[in-house]
Each structure stands twice: as C-alpha cells, then as structure tokens.
Amino acid sequence: VFSKIFSHEALESYLPKIQLVIKDTLRAWSSTAEPINVYHEAQKLTFRMAIRVLLGFRIPDEELGRLFEVYQQFVENVFSLPVDLPFSGYRRGIRARETLQKGLEKAIQEKLQNTQGKDYADALDILIESGKEHGKELTMQELKDGTLELIFAAYATTASASTSLIMQLLKHPRVLEKLREELRSKGILHNGCICEGSLRLDNISGLQYLDCVIKEVLRLFTPISGGYRTVLQTFELDGFQIPKGWSVMYSIRDTHDTAPVFKDVDVFDPDRFGQGRSEDKEGRFHYLPFGGGVRTCLGKHLAKLFLKALAIELASTSRFELATRTFPRITLVPVVHPVDGLKVKFFGLDSNQNEILTGTDAMLGATV
C-alpha cells in the first residue's frame, strides 16, 4: 500500500505542490532582515511539505505553526527512556502524541468531508483507496497512525539533508555555478527565471550533475547512521559466527567512509558520481544512504525529488551567504545536523537576479 504513495505517477502529481511550498518558504527566508537558522527552518519546511503535499491537509498557517511545535516535542522525546513518571521525557512525548493525534483526527475528518477542489491524489487518498481495494475500511486510529508515520518518515532525515545541501552549496560556489550552467543548458533557467512548465519529473531526472550533487550530499552527510536487521540464517563474517535470530546493526556512515571504491572520502566531490568515474557503480552495497535490499527506504525517490527541487530553486532564484565567520560544528545524533544551527542570510532577487533591498537596507540603498 505504501509503495503506491511513492510511485512515479504519485511523484509527478506531488511535484508542483512541492515546488510551491519551497518557493513560498524561500520567499519568506528572503523577506526577513535577520539571518535564519537553516536547520530549524528546514524542519518547518519538511513538516509543511508533509502536511500540505503528502497529506493534503488545509490547516491554517497559525494552527500549522502550533501543530509543528507539538510535533517537535513529540520527536524530541521519541528516544526517551520508557519510564512513565511526571515530568519525564516519556510522559512529555506521550502527551505530545495525544495532542498531535487530536489535531490530525480533526484534519482527517475535515478532509473526508471536503473532497471538492482536489486536483491530485495525495498519500492519504491513496492509503484510503488502497485499503478499500483490499476489502478493508481503515479505522480512524489506523488513519492517524499512518498519517503520523508518513510525517515522521518525511521529517527529520529530509530536514537534515536539506541543511547539508545548503551548507555544501555555500562551501563550494563552483558547484552552485555548475548547477546553474546545467539548468541553463537544459532550458530550465533563462534570464534568472525558471521557465514555465520546464520542471517536470522527466526533466529533473535528466539533470545528471544535479543528481551527482544530491548523491554526494547523501554520501558525505548521510542523515542516519545505520539500520537494524534480524539474522534469518547463521552466517560467518571475517571469521566470526553470527547466529540466527540475533539482531545486527549495519553502519551506513562507516560503509561510506571505508568503501574502497570512493577516492578521497572526506572531499565533497559530486563528479565522483559522473559518467567518467561512477564510483558508486563498482559494488552493490558500497553506497546505501537509504539502506539496501528488500527493506530499502520506500520514500527515497520522494526525498531525492524534494532535495532536487530545493537545489533548483536555490540555484535559480536565490542568493544566500553564511552569516557567521565560520561554519558550524556537525553532530551526528539523532540525525546529522549543525550543533548551533546554520546561520544564513537570504536575499530576495528580482527577475534579473538583482538583489531586492528591504527594510533598513532599502533605506540605506535609497540614501546612497
């Protein structure tokens, strides 16, 4: 059922909505006079994308902001010790989940009652219809659980990768310019504007250098460290016997760091995935940002599409610069992210890529 949510047809229908959410977000980032904390704002962006695009909820912005704060409290306590005591992280997480599910139930009921004005089938529509096809009417609790799972899957890892993407574009302006060159050569970017109707799924899939950039971000800054599996059959690894029934953890990050196919593993080099080198093609499990095997991440194509759409907007319609003297330190838990956020100043641009001055800057510009 969930695989239908991330099919090619579904992604095609999500794309215009994803673009709209990203455009609105970048416009908001550019309109503020102060630098933004990219990681925090990226969390808001991916939460909004999940609510507006994946689930098709028409929640007012003010209510959406409150729901985001509750969701943050839920996420912060997901990995707390399961000790149900007053003021414990576990109790805070449970309360946040209850509040969250009340809000989701209200949104689901409104969605089920108001089906007019829909121009695409979102993930929740597909989930409901697939249940009916299998002869099962999903209960409200199942719908709330499925909804919460979709938000959770789309949230932390995508926010982490989005932040890493922006940080690497800041660190490597040549990469950003090469992205712009590819967009121009493919007829997507013209005179500082994205050509109308040019961003379709097949067009984005044909942007080879963009694909290399996203792959390299996910190689060097894999959002999560690894995954768990259960041993189905006793086997040996480097002389050690791993018994059937044991739980094992595989490390994505260590695999990327030690895989012999990657040259200069600490260097951000998108060209390693280009046609001339194709370092990821030399082994089956050397590159696995979304896991591997039959339990690979179902949402990987949506995640990559979102990151590509964000990169295109950043390269086409934005100018941004680091607002601190140095880049922040990176922490790996629970997902890769800057310790103190990533402070960046975004500038609004007109159609000719000229900076639009606002607030005090505008007055100073007028005076000059």
Short mmCIF file of C-alpha atoms in Angstrom, two decimals:
data_model
loop_
_atom_site.label_atom_id
_atom_site.label_comp_id
_atom_site.label_asym_id
_atom_site.label_seq_id
_atom_site.Cartn_x
_atom_site.Cartn_y
_atom_site.Cartn_z
CA VAL A 1 0.00 0.00 0.00
CA PHE A 2 2.73 2.47 0.97
CA SER A 3 4.66 1.74 -2.23
CA LYS A 4 1.82 3.30 -4.25
CA ILE A 5 2.31 6.55 -2.34
CA PHE A 6 5.81 6.86 -3.83
CA SER A 7 5.12 5.60 -7.37
CA HIS A 8 6.23 7.56 -10.45
CA GLU A 9 2.66 8.76 -11.05
CA ALA A 10 2.31 9.91 -7.45
CA LEU A 11 5.62 11.80 -7.54
CA GLU A 12 4.56 13.54 -10.76
CA SER A 13 1.42 14.80 -9.04
CA TYR A 14 3.32 15.92 -5.90
CA LEU A 15 5.98 17.91 -7.79
CA PRO A 16 4.02 21.16 -8.47
CA LYS A 17 2.89 21.23 -4.83
CA ILE A 18 6.44 20.64 -3.58
CA GLN A 19 7.68 23.49 -5.79
CA LEU A 20 5.03 25.82 -4.38
CA VAL A 21 5.90 25.02 -0.76
CA ILE A 22 9.63 25.54 -1.46
CA LYS A 23 9.04 28.82 -3.34
CA ASP A 24 6.88 30.20 -0.52
CA THR A 25 9.49 29.16 2.05
CA LEU A 26 12.44 30.74 0.21
CA ARG A 27 10.41 33.91 -0.27
CA ALA A 28 9.82 34.03 3.48
CA TRP A 29 13.52 33.38 4.18
CA SER A 30 14.48 36.24 1.86
CA SER A 31 11.98 38.70 3.30
CA THR A 32 13.41 38.69 6.83
CA ALA A 33 16.18 41.13 7.67
CA GLU A 34 17.81 38.73 10.12
CA PRO A 35 19.81 35.57 9.28
CA ILE A 36 17.82 32.36 9.62
CA ASN A 37 18.68 29.13 11.40
CA VAL A 38 18.59 26.83 8.37
CA TYR A 39 18.22 23.56 10.27
CA HIS A 40 15.22 24.77 12.29
CA GLU A 41 13.63 26.35 9.23
CA ALA A 42 14.29 23.19 7.18
CA GLN A 43 12.39 21.22 9.83
CA LYS A 44 9.46 23.60 9.39
CA LEU A 45 9.74 23.25 5.62
CA THR A 46 9.69 19.44 5.60
CA PHE A 47 6.83 19.38 8.15
CA ARG A 48 4.85 21.78 5.95
CA MET A 49 5.62 19.65 2.90
CA ALA A 50 4.34 16.51 4.65
CA ILE A 51 1.15 18.24 5.83
CA ARG A 52 0.34 20.21 2.67
CA VAL A 53 1.62 17.88 -0.07
CA LEU A 54 1.72 14.31 1.22
CA LEU A 55 -1.47 14.51 3.28
CA GLY A 56 -3.32 17.33 1.53
CA PHE A 57 -4.47 18.95 4.79
CA ARG A 58 -5.77 22.51 4.55
CA ILE A 59 -4.69 23.58 8.01
CA PRO A 60 -4.43 27.39 8.53
CA ASP A 61 -0.86 28.67 8.94
CA GLU A 62 -1.32 29.70 12.57
CA GLU A 63 -2.71 26.29 13.53
CA LEU A 64 0.01 24.61 11.47
CA GLY A 65 2.63 26.50 13.48
CA ARG A 66 1.15 25.26 16.76
CA LEU A 67 1.00 21.71 15.42
CA PHE A 68 4.68 21.96 14.44
CA GLU A 69 5.66 22.94 17.99
CA VAL A 70 3.75 19.95 19.39
CA TYR A 71 5.37 17.69 16.80
CA GLN A 72 8.82 18.98 17.80
CA GLN A 73 8.12 18.00 21.41
CA PHE A 74 6.98 14.56 20.24
CA VAL A 75 10.13 13.99 18.17
CA GLU A 76 12.46 15.24 20.90
CA ASN A 77 11.12 12.56 23.25
CA VAL A 78 10.79 9.61 20.87
CA PHE A 79 14.08 8.13 22.11
CA SER A 80 13.49 8.81 25.82
CA LEU A 81 13.65 6.06 28.43
CA PRO A 82 10.24 4.31 28.71
CA VAL A 83 9.70 5.40 32.31
CA ASP A 84 6.23 6.87 32.79
CA LEU A 85 6.83 9.40 35.56
CA PRO A 86 5.60 13.02 35.89
CA PHE A 87 7.86 15.47 34.01
CA SER A 88 9.76 12.61 32.32
CA GLY A 89 10.61 12.79 28.63
CA TYR A 90 8.46 9.73 28.05
CA ARG A 91 5.40 11.43 29.63
CA ARG A 92 6.01 14.61 27.59
CA GLY A 93 6.28 12.54 24.43
CA ILE A 94 3.05 10.66 25.18
CA ARG A 95 1.18 13.91 25.86
CA ALA A 96 2.56 15.48 22.68
CA ARG A 97 1.47 12.44 20.67
CA GLU A 98 -2.06 12.62 22.13
CA THR A 99 -2.32 16.33 21.29
CA LEU A 100 -0.89 15.66 17.84
CA GLN A 101 -3.36 12.87 17.11
CA LYS A 102 -6.29 15.07 18.15
CA GLY A 103 -5.15 17.67 15.63
CA LEU A 104 -4.62 15.02 12.95
CA GLU A 105 -8.07 13.50 13.60
CA LYS A 106 -9.67 16.90 13.11
CA ALA A 107 -7.74 17.41 9.85
CA ILE A 108 -8.62 13.91 8.59
CA GLN A 109 -12.33 14.40 9.31
CA GLU A 110 -12.34 17.75 7.51
CA LYS A 111 -10.53 16.16 4.57
CA LEU A 112 -13.02 13.27 4.34
CA GLN A 113 -15.94 15.71 4.39
CA ASN A 114 -14.48 18.17 1.90
CA THR A 115 -13.38 16.43 -1.29
CA GLN A 116 -14.04 19.33 -3.69
CA GLY A 117 -11.27 21.31 -5.34
CA LYS A 118 -8.81 18.39 -5.40
CA ASP A 119 -6.57 18.26 -8.48
CA TYR A 120 -4.39 15.32 -7.42
CA ALA A 121 -4.47 12.22 -5.21
CA ASP A 122 -2.28 12.71 -2.15
CA ALA A 123 -0.74 9.99 0.00
CA LEU A 124 -3.69 9.82 2.39
CA ASP A 125 -6.13 9.47 -0.53
CA ILE A 126 -4.04 6.60 -1.89
CA LEU A 127 -3.87 4.98 1.55
CA ILE A 128 -7.66 5.11 1.97
CA GLU A 129 -8.38 3.84 -1.55
CA SER A 130 -5.82 1.04 -1.29
CA GLY A 131 -7.46 -0.11 1.93
CA LYS A 132 -10.81 -0.32 0.16
CA GLU A 133 -9.24 -2.25 -2.74
CA HIS A 134 -8.04 -4.83 -0.21
CA GLY A 135 -11.54 -5.05 1.27
CA LYS A 136 -10.61 -3.15 4.42
CA GLU A 137 -12.05 0.16 5.56
CA LEU A 138 -9.30 1.80 7.58
CA THR A 139 -10.34 2.92 11.06
CA MET A 140 -9.70 6.46 12.30
CA GLN A 141 -6.93 5.12 14.57
CA GLU A 142 -5.25 3.39 11.60
CA LEU A 143 -5.52 6.59 9.56
CA LYS A 144 -3.98 8.63 12.40
CA ASP A 145 -1.16 6.09 12.82
CA GLY A 146 -0.48 6.01 9.06
CA THR A 147 -0.56 9.80 8.90
CA LEU A 148 1.86 10.18 11.80
CA GLU A 149 4.19 7.59 10.26
CA LEU A 150 4.26 9.47 6.95
CA ILE A 151 5.05 12.77 8.69
CA PHE A 152 7.77 11.11 10.78
CA ALA A 153 9.36 9.47 7.71
CA ALA A 154 9.42 12.73 5.74
CA TYR A 155 10.58 14.99 8.54
CA ALA A 156 13.93 14.63 10.32
CA THR A 157 16.05 12.97 7.63
CA THR A 158 14.89 15.32 4.85
CA ALA A 159 15.48 18.38 7.05
CA SER A 160 18.98 17.08 7.80
CA ALA A 161 19.78 16.50 4.11
CA SER A 162 18.33 19.92 3.15
CA THR A 163 20.60 21.64 5.66
CA SER A 164 23.63 19.69 4.45
CA LEU A 165 22.79 20.63 0.86
CA ILE A 166 22.66 24.36 1.64
CA MET A 167 25.89 24.16 3.65
CA GLN A 168 27.76 22.45 0.81
CA LEU A 169 26.50 24.95 -1.77
CA LEU A 170 27.82 27.71 0.49
CA LYS A 171 31.17 25.97 0.87
CA HIS A 172 31.52 25.19 -2.84
CA PRO A 173 30.31 28.11 -5.01
CA ARG A 174 31.76 26.42 -8.12
CA VAL A 175 29.33 23.56 -7.60
CA LEU A 176 26.46 26.04 -7.39
CA GLU A 177 27.57 27.76 -10.59
CA LYS A 178 27.94 24.41 -12.37
CA LEU A 179 24.38 23.61 -11.33
CA ARG A 180 23.22 26.89 -12.85
CA GLU A 181 25.07 26.10 -16.07
CA GLU A 182 23.30 22.74 -16.34
CA LEU A 183 19.91 24.37 -15.73
CA ARG A 184 20.63 26.91 -18.48
CA SER A 185 21.83 24.27 -20.92
CA LYS A 186 18.67 22.22 -20.36
CA GLY A 187 16.40 25.24 -20.95
CA ILE A 188 15.16 25.31 -17.37
CA LEU A 189 16.84 28.57 -16.30
CA HIS A 190 16.63 31.64 -18.53
CA ASN A 191 17.41 35.26 -17.57
CA GLY A 192 17.35 34.39 -13.90
CA CYS A 193 13.93 32.74 -14.02
CA ILE A 194 12.74 29.14 -14.16
CA CYS A 195 10.99 28.69 -17.49
CA GLU A 196 7.30 27.95 -17.07
CA GLY A 197 6.42 24.28 -17.47
CA SER A 198 10.07 23.20 -17.58
CA LEU A 199 10.13 21.43 -14.21
CA ARG A 200 8.59 18.06 -14.91
CA LEU A 201 9.67 14.77 -13.40
CA ASP A 202 11.37 13.55 -16.60
CA ASN A 203 13.25 16.87 -17.00
CA ILE A 204 14.54 16.76 -13.43
CA SER A 205 15.57 13.11 -13.87
CA GLY A 206 17.68 14.20 -16.86
CA LEU A 207 19.77 16.65 -14.83
CA GLN A 208 22.86 14.49 -14.35
CA TYR A 209 25.04 16.94 -12.45
CA LEU A 210 22.20 17.77 -10.07
CA ASP A 211 21.82 14.04 -9.42
CA CYS A 212 25.56 13.84 -8.66
CA VAL A 213 25.33 16.73 -6.19
CA ILE A 214 22.44 15.14 -4.27
CA LYS A 215 24.22 11.77 -4.24
CA GLU A 216 27.39 13.34 -2.85
CA VAL A 217 25.49 15.22 -0.12
CA LEU A 218 23.89 11.92 0.94
CA ARG A 219 27.24 10.09 0.81
CA LEU A 220 29.18 12.56 2.90
CA PHE A 221 26.32 13.54 5.23
CA THR A 222 24.04 10.52 5.41
CA PRO A 223 21.20 11.70 7.70
CA ILE A 224 21.05 8.49 9.76
CA SER A 225 23.95 6.31 10.85
CA GLY A 226 22.54 2.89 10.00
CA GLY A 227 19.75 0.37 10.38
CA TYR A 228 18.80 -2.83 12.16
CA ARG A 229 18.15 -6.29 10.75
CA THR A 230 17.36 -9.72 12.18
CA VAL A 231 19.61 -12.62 11.16
CA LEU A 232 17.48 -15.16 9.26
CA GLN A 233 20.23 -17.72 8.85
CA THR A 234 23.50 -18.29 10.74
CA PHE A 235 26.49 -16.95 8.76
CA GLU A 236 30.16 -16.08 9.15
CA LEU A 237 31.74 -12.65 8.71
CA ASP A 238 35.53 -12.23 8.94
CA GLY A 239 35.82 -15.41 11.00
CA PHE A 240 33.00 -14.54 13.40
CA GLN A 241 29.81 -16.59 13.51
CA ILE A 242 26.57 -14.56 13.65
CA PRO A 243 23.75 -16.82 14.92
CA LYS A 244 20.25 -16.97 13.52
CA GLY A 245 17.82 -14.77 15.44
CA TRP A 246 20.40 -12.18 16.51
CA SER A 247 19.82 -8.51 15.81
CA VAL A 248 22.57 -6.76 13.88
CA MET A 249 23.16 -3.13 13.03
CA TYR A 250 24.76 -2.09 9.77
CA SER A 251 26.50 1.28 9.61
CA ILE A 252 25.78 3.41 6.57
CA ARG A 253 28.23 6.11 7.60
CA ASP A 254 31.14 3.73 8.25
CA THR A 255 30.43 1.95 4.98
CA HIS A 256 30.69 5.23 3.04
CA ASP A 257 33.87 6.17 4.93
CA THR A 258 35.67 2.88 4.35
CA ALA A 259 34.35 1.65 0.98
CA PRO A 260 37.41 1.18 -1.28
CA VAL A 261 35.52 2.46 -4.34
CA PHE A 262 35.43 6.05 -3.06
CA LYS A 263 38.56 8.14 -3.55
CA ASP A 264 39.35 10.96 -1.09
CA VAL A 265 36.31 10.13 1.04
CA ASP A 266 36.44 13.37 3.06
CA VAL A 267 36.28 15.59 -0.04
CA PHE A 268 32.95 16.92 -1.35
CA ASP A 269 33.24 15.89 -5.00
CA PRO A 270 29.96 15.41 -6.95
CA ASP A 271 31.92 14.41 -10.06
CA ARG A 272 32.77 11.05 -8.42
CA PHE A 273 29.23 10.00 -9.47
CA GLY A 274 29.58 11.35 -13.03
CA GLN A 275 29.76 9.17 -16.13
CA GLY A 276 33.54 9.30 -16.28
CA ARG A 277 34.02 7.81 -12.80
CA SER A 278 30.75 6.31 -11.48
CA GLU A 279 32.37 5.29 -8.21
CA ASP A 280 29.03 4.08 -6.80
CA LYS A 281 28.63 1.51 -9.60
CA GLU A 282 31.66 -0.59 -8.63
CA GLY A 283 29.97 -2.50 -5.81
CA ARG A 284 26.49 -3.45 -4.70
CA PHE A 285 26.50 -2.18 -1.14
CA HIS A 286 29.23 0.48 -1.05
CA TYR A 287 26.70 3.29 -1.39
CA LEU A 288 23.50 2.93 0.63
CA PRO A 289 22.14 6.22 2.03
CA PHE A 290 18.64 4.72 2.00
CA GLY A 291 19.62 1.26 3.21
CA GLY A 292 19.71 -1.77 0.95
CA GLY A 293 17.95 -4.98 0.00
CA VAL A 294 14.21 -5.57 0.11
CA ARG A 295 13.83 -3.21 3.08
CA THR A 296 15.38 -0.19 1.40
CA CYS A 297 13.63 3.12 2.22
CA LEU A 298 10.27 3.35 0.43
CA GLY A 299 10.38 7.14 0.37
CA LYS A 300 13.83 7.52 -1.18
CA HIS A 301 12.54 8.78 -4.55
CA LEU A 302 10.34 11.41 -2.86
CA ALA A 303 13.25 12.51 -0.66
CA LYS A 304 15.57 12.89 -3.67
CA LEU A 305 12.89 14.71 -5.65
CA PHE A 306 12.38 17.17 -2.79
CA LEU A 307 16.14 17.80 -2.49
CA LYS A 308 16.47 18.29 -6.25
CA ALA A 309 13.54 20.73 -6.33
CA LEU A 310 15.13 22.65 -3.44
CA ALA A 311 18.54 22.73 -5.15
CA ILE A 312 16.96 24.01 -8.38
CA GLU A 313 15.20 26.84 -6.55
CA LEU A 314 18.36 27.72 -4.62
CA ALA A 315 20.44 27.81 -7.81
CA SER A 316 17.81 29.69 -9.84
CA THR A 317 16.05 32.25 -7.70
CA SER A 318 18.14 32.78 -4.55
CA ARG A 319 21.28 34.43 -3.31
CA PHE A 320 22.46 33.47 0.14
CA GLU A 321 25.57 33.78 2.27
CA LEU A 322 26.93 32.49 5.55
CA ALA A 323 26.02 34.86 8.39
CA THR A 324 28.79 33.70 10.74
CA ARG A 325 32.58 33.78 10.45
CA THR A 326 32.94 30.01 10.39
CA PHE A 327 30.79 27.03 9.52
CA PRO A 328 29.15 25.31 12.49
CA ARG A 329 30.27 22.02 14.02
CA ILE A 330 28.29 18.95 13.00
CA THR A 331 26.69 16.46 15.36
CA LEU A 332 25.55 13.00 14.25
CA VAL A 333 22.74 12.29 16.73
CA PRO A 334 19.87 11.69 16.21
CA VAL A 335 20.45 12.81 12.60
CA VAL A 336 23.32 14.77 11.05
CA HIS A 337 22.83 18.49 11.75
CA PRO A 338 24.80 21.60 12.80
CA VAL A 339 25.20 21.85 16.58
CA ASP A 340 24.13 25.51 16.75
CA GLY A 341 22.17 25.56 13.55
CA LEU A 342 23.43 27.06 10.30
CA LYS A 343 23.00 30.85 10.25
CA VAL A 344 22.44 32.04 6.68
CA LYS A 345 21.23 35.35 5.20
CA PHE A 346 18.96 35.03 2.18
CA PHE A 347 18.42 37.92 -0.23
CA GLY A 348 15.37 38.46 -2.43
CA LEU A 349 16.13 38.73 -6.15
CA ASP A 350 14.20 40.29 -8.99
CA SER A 351 13.78 38.62 -12.38
CA ASN A 352 17.23 39.81 -13.48
CA GLN A 353 18.92 38.29 -10.42
CA ASN A 354 19.44 41.73 -8.88
CA GLU A 355 19.19 41.92 -5.10
CA ILE A 356 15.98 43.43 -3.75
CA LEU A 357 16.73 45.65 -0.74
CA THR A 358 14.24 45.60 2.11
CA GLY A 359 13.83 47.34 5.46
CA THR A 360 16.86 49.29 6.71
CA ASP A 361 18.93 48.06 3.78
CA ALA A 362 16.41 49.57 1.38
CA MET A 363 16.60 52.95 3.14
CA LEU A 364 20.40 52.87 3.09
CA GLY A 365 20.33 51.93 -0.59
CA ALA A 366 17.98 54.80 -1.36
CA THR A 367 20.21 57.22 0.56
CA VAL A 368 23.30 56.13 -1.34
#
